[in-house]
Coordinates of N, CA and C in Angstrom, one line a residue:
X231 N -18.7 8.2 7.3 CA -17.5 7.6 7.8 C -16.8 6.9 6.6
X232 N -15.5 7.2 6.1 CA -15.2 6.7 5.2 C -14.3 5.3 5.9
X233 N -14.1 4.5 4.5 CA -13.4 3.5 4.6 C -12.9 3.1 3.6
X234 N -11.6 2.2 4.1 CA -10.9 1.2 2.6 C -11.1 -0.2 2.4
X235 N -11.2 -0.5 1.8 CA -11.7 -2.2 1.7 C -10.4 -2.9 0.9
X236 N -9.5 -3.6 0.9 CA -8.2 -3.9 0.2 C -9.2 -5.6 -0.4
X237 N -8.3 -5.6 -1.7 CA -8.7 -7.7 -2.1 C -7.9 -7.5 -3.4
X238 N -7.4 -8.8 -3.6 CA -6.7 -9.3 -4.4 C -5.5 -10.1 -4.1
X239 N -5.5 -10.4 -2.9 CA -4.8 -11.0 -1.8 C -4.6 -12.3 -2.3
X240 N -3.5 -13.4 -2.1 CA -3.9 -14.7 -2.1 C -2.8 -15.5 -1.9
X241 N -2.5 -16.6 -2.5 CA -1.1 -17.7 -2.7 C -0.5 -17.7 -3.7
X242 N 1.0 -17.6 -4.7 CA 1.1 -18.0 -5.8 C 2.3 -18.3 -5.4
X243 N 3.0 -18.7 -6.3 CA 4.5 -19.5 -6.5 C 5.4 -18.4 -6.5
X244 N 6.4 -18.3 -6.5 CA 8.1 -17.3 -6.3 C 7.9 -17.2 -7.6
X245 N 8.0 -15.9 -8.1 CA 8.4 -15.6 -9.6 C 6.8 -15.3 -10.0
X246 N 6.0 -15.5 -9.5 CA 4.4 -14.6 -9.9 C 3.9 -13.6 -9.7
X247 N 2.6 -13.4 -10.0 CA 2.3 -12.0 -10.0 C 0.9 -11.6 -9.2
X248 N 0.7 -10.9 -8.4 CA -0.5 -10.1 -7.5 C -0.8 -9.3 -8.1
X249 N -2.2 -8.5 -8.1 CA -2.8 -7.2 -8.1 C -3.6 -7.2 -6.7
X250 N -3.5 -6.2 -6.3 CA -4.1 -5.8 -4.7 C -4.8 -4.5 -5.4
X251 N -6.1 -4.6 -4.6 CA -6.9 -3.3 -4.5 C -7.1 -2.9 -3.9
X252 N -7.4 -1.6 -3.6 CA -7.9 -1.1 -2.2 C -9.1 0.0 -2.8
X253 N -10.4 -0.3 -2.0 CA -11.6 0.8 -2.4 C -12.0 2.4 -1.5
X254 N -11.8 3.2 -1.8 CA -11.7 3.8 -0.8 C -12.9 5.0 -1.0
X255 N -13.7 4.9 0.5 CA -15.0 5.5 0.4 C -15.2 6.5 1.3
X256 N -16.1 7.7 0.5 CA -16.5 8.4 1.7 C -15.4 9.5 2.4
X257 N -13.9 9.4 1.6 CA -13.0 10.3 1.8 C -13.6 11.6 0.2
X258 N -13.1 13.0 1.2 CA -13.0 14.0 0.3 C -12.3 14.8 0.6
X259 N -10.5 14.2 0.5 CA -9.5 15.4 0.5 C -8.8 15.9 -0.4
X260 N -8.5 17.1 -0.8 CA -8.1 17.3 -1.6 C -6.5 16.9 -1.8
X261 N -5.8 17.2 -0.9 CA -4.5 16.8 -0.2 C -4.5 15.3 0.3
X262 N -3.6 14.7 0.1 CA -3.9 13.4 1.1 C -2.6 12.5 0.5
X263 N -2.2 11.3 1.2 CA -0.7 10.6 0.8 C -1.9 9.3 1.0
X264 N -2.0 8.2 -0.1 CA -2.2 6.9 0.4 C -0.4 5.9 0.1
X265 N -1.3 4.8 0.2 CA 0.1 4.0 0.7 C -0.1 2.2 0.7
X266 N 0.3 1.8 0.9 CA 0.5 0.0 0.7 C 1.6 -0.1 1.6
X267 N 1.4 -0.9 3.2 CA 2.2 -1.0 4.1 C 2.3 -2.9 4.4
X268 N 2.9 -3.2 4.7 CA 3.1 -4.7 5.0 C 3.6 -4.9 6.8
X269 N 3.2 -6.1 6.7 CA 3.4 -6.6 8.0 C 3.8 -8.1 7.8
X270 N 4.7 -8.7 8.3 CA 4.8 -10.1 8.2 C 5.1 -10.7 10.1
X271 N 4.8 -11.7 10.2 CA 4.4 -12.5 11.6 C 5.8 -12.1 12.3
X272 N 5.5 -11.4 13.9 CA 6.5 -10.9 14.5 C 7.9 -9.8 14.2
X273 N 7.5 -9.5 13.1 CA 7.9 -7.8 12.3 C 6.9 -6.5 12.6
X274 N 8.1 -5.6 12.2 CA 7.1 -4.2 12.2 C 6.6 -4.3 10.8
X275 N 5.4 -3.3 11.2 CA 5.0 -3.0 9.4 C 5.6 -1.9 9.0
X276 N 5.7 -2.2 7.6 CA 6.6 -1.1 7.0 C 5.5 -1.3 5.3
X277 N 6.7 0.2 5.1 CA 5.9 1.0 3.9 C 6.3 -0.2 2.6
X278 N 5.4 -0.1 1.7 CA 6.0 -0.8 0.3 C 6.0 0.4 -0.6
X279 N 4.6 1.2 -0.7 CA 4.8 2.2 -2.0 C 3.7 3.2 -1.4
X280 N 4.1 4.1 -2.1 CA 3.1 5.5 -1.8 C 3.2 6.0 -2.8
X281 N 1.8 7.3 -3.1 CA 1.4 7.6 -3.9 C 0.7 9.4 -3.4
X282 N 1.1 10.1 -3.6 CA 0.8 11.6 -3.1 C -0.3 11.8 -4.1
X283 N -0.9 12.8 -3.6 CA -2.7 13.3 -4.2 C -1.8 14.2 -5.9
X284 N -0.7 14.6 -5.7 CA -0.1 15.2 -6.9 C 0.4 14.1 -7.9
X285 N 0.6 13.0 -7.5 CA 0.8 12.1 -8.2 C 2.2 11.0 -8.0
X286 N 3.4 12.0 -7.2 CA 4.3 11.2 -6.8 C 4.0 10.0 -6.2
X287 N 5.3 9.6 -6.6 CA 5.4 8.2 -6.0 C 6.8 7.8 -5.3
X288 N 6.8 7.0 -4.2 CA 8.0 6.5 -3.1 C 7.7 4.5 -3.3
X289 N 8.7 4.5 -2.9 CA 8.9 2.8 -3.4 C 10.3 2.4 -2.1
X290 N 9.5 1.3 -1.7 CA 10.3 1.0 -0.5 C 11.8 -0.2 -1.9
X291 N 13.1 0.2 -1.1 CA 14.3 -0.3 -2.3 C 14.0 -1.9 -2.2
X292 N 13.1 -2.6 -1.6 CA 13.4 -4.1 -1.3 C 12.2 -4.4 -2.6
X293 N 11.3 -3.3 -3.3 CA 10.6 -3.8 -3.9 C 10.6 -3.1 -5.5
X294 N 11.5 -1.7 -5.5 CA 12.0 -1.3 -6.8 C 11.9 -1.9 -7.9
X295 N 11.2 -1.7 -8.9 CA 11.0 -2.7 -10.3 C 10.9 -3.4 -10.5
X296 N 9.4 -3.6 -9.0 CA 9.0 -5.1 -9.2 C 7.6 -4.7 -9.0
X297 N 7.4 -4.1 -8.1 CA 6.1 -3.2 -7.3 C 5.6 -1.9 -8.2
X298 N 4.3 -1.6 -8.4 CA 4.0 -0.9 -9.2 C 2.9 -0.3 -8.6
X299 N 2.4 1.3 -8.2 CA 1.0 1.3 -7.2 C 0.9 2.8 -8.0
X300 N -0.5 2.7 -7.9 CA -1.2 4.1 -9.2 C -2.8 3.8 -8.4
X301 N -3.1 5.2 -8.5 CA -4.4 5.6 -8.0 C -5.3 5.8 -9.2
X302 N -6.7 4.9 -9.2 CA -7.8 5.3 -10.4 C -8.5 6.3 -9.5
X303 N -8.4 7.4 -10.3 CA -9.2 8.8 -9.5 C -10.7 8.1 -9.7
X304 N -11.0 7.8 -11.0 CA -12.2 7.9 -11.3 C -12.9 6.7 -10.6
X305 N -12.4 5.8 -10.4 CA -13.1 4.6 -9.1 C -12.7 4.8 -7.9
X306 N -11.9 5.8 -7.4 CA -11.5 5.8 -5.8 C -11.0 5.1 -5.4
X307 N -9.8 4.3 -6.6 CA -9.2 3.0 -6.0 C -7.7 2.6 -6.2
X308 N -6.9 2.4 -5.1 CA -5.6 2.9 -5.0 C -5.3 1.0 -5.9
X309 N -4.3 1.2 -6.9 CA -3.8 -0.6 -7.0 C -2.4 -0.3 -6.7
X310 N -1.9 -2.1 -6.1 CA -0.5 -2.4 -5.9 C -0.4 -3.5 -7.2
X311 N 0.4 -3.4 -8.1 CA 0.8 -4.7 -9.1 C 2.1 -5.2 -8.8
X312 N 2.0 -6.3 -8.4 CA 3.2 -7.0 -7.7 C 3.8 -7.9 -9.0
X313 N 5.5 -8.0 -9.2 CA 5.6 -8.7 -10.2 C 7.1 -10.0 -9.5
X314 N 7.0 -10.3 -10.1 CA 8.4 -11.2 -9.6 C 8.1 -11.7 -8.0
X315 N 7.1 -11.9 -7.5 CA 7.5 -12.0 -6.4 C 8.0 -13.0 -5.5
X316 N 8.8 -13.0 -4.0 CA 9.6 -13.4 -3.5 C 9.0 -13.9 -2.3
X317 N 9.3 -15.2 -1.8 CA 9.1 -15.6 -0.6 C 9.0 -14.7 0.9
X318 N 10.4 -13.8 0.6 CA 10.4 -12.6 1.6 C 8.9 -11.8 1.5
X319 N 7.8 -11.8 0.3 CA 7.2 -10.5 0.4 C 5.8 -10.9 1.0
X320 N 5.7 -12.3 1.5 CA 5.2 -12.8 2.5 C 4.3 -11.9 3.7
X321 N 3.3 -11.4 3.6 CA 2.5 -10.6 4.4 C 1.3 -10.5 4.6
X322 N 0.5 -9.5 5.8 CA -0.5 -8.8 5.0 C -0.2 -7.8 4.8
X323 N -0.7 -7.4 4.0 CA -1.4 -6.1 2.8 C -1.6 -4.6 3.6
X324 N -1.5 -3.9 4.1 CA -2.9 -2.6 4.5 C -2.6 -1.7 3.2
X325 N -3.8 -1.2 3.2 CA -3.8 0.0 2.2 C -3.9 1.1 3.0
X326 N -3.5 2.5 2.9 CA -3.8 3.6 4.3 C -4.0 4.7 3.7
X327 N -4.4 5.7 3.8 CA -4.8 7.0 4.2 C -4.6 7.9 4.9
X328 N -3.3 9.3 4.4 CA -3.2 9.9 5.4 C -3.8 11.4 4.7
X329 N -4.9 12.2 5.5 CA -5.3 13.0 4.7 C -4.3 14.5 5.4
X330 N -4.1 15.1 4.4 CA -3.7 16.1 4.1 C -2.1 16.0 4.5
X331 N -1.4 15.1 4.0 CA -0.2 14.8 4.2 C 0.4 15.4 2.9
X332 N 1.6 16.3 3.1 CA 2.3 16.8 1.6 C 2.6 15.6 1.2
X333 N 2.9 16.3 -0.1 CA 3.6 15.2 -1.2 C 5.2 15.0 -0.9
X334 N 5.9 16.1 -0.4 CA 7.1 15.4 0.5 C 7.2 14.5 1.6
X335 N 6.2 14.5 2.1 CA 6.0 13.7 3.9 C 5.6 12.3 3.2
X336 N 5.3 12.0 1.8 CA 3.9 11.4 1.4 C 5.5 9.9 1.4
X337 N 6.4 9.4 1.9 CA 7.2 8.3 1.6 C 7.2 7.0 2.6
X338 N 7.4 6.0 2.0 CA 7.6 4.7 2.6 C 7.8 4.9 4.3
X339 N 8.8 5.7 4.4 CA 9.1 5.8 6.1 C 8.5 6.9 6.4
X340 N 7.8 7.8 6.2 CA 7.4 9.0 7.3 C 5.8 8.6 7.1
X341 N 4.8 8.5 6.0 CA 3.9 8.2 6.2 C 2.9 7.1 7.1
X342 N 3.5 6.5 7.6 CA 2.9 5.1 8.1 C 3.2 5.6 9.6
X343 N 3.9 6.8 10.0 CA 4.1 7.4 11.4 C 3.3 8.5 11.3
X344 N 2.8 9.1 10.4 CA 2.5 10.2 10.3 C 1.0 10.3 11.0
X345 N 0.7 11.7 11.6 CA -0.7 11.8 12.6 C -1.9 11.7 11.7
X346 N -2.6 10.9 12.1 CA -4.2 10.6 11.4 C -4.0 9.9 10.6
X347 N -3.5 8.4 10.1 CA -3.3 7.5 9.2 C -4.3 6.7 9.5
X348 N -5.4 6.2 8.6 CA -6.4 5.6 8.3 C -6.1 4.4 7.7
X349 N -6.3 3.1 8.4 CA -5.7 2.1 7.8 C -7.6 1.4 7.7
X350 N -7.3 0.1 6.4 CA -7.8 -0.6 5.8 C -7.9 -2.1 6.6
X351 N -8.7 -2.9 6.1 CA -8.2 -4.4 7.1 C -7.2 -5.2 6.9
X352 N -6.6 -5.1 5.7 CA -5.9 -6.1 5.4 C -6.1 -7.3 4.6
X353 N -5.0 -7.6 3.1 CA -5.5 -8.1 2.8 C -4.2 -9.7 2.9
X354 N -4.0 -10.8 2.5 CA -3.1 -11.8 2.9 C -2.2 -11.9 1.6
X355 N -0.7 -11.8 1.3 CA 0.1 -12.3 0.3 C 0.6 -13.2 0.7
X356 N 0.8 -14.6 0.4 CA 1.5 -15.9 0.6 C 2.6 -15.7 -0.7
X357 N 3.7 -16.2 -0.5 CA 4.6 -16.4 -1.5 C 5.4 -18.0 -1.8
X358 N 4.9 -18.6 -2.0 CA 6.1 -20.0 -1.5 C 6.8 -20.2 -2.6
X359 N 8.2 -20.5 -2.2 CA 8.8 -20.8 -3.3 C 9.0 -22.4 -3.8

């Protein structure tokens, strides 16, 4: 049974910096879209970044060259590097898994709908300014 485990979650000030991780076990696809989705209290969750098994990458525009997410093949572990960040980016975390998703389908808005998405627990970002 595979699984994601997300940490690096926490509190910092407006204008700081996060690393979020996510471990991911026991998947073996060759094809596959992961992803970094957010949720904040009484919102939908929505995409932040994705990352296709080919290596593309989608970036939701509220977090554009600030947000940074790259897959270590060799540890099975998806990172989000958060820079500048904003009170708005206030959430939790999921890290997800959609296997055999193209690298076209693999973006902020179609992934996180897409059939068989394997989500992680969640991890907490506080932002306060």
């Amino acid at each position: 049974q595979g699984q994601l485990v997300e940490s690096g979650g926490g509190s910092v000030l407006s204008g700081g910096s996060l690393r979020l991780s996510c471990a991911a076990s026991g998947y073996t696809y060759s094809r596959y879209c992961m992803g970094w989705f957010r949720q904040a209290p009484g919102k939908e969750r929505e995409g932040v970044a994705t990352v296709a098994s080919n290596g593309d990458t989608n970036y939701a525009d509220s977090v554009k060259g600030r947000f940074t997410i790259s897959l270590d093949n060799a540890k099975n572990t998806l990172i989000l590097e958060m820079n500048s960040l904003k009170p708005e980016d206030t959430a939790m975390y999921y890290c997800a898994i959609v296997p055999g998703l193209s690298s076209a389908s693999c973006t902020v808005s179609v992934a996180r709908r897409s059939f068989g998405v394997i989500w992680g627990q969640g991890t907490q970002v506080t932002v306060s300014s």
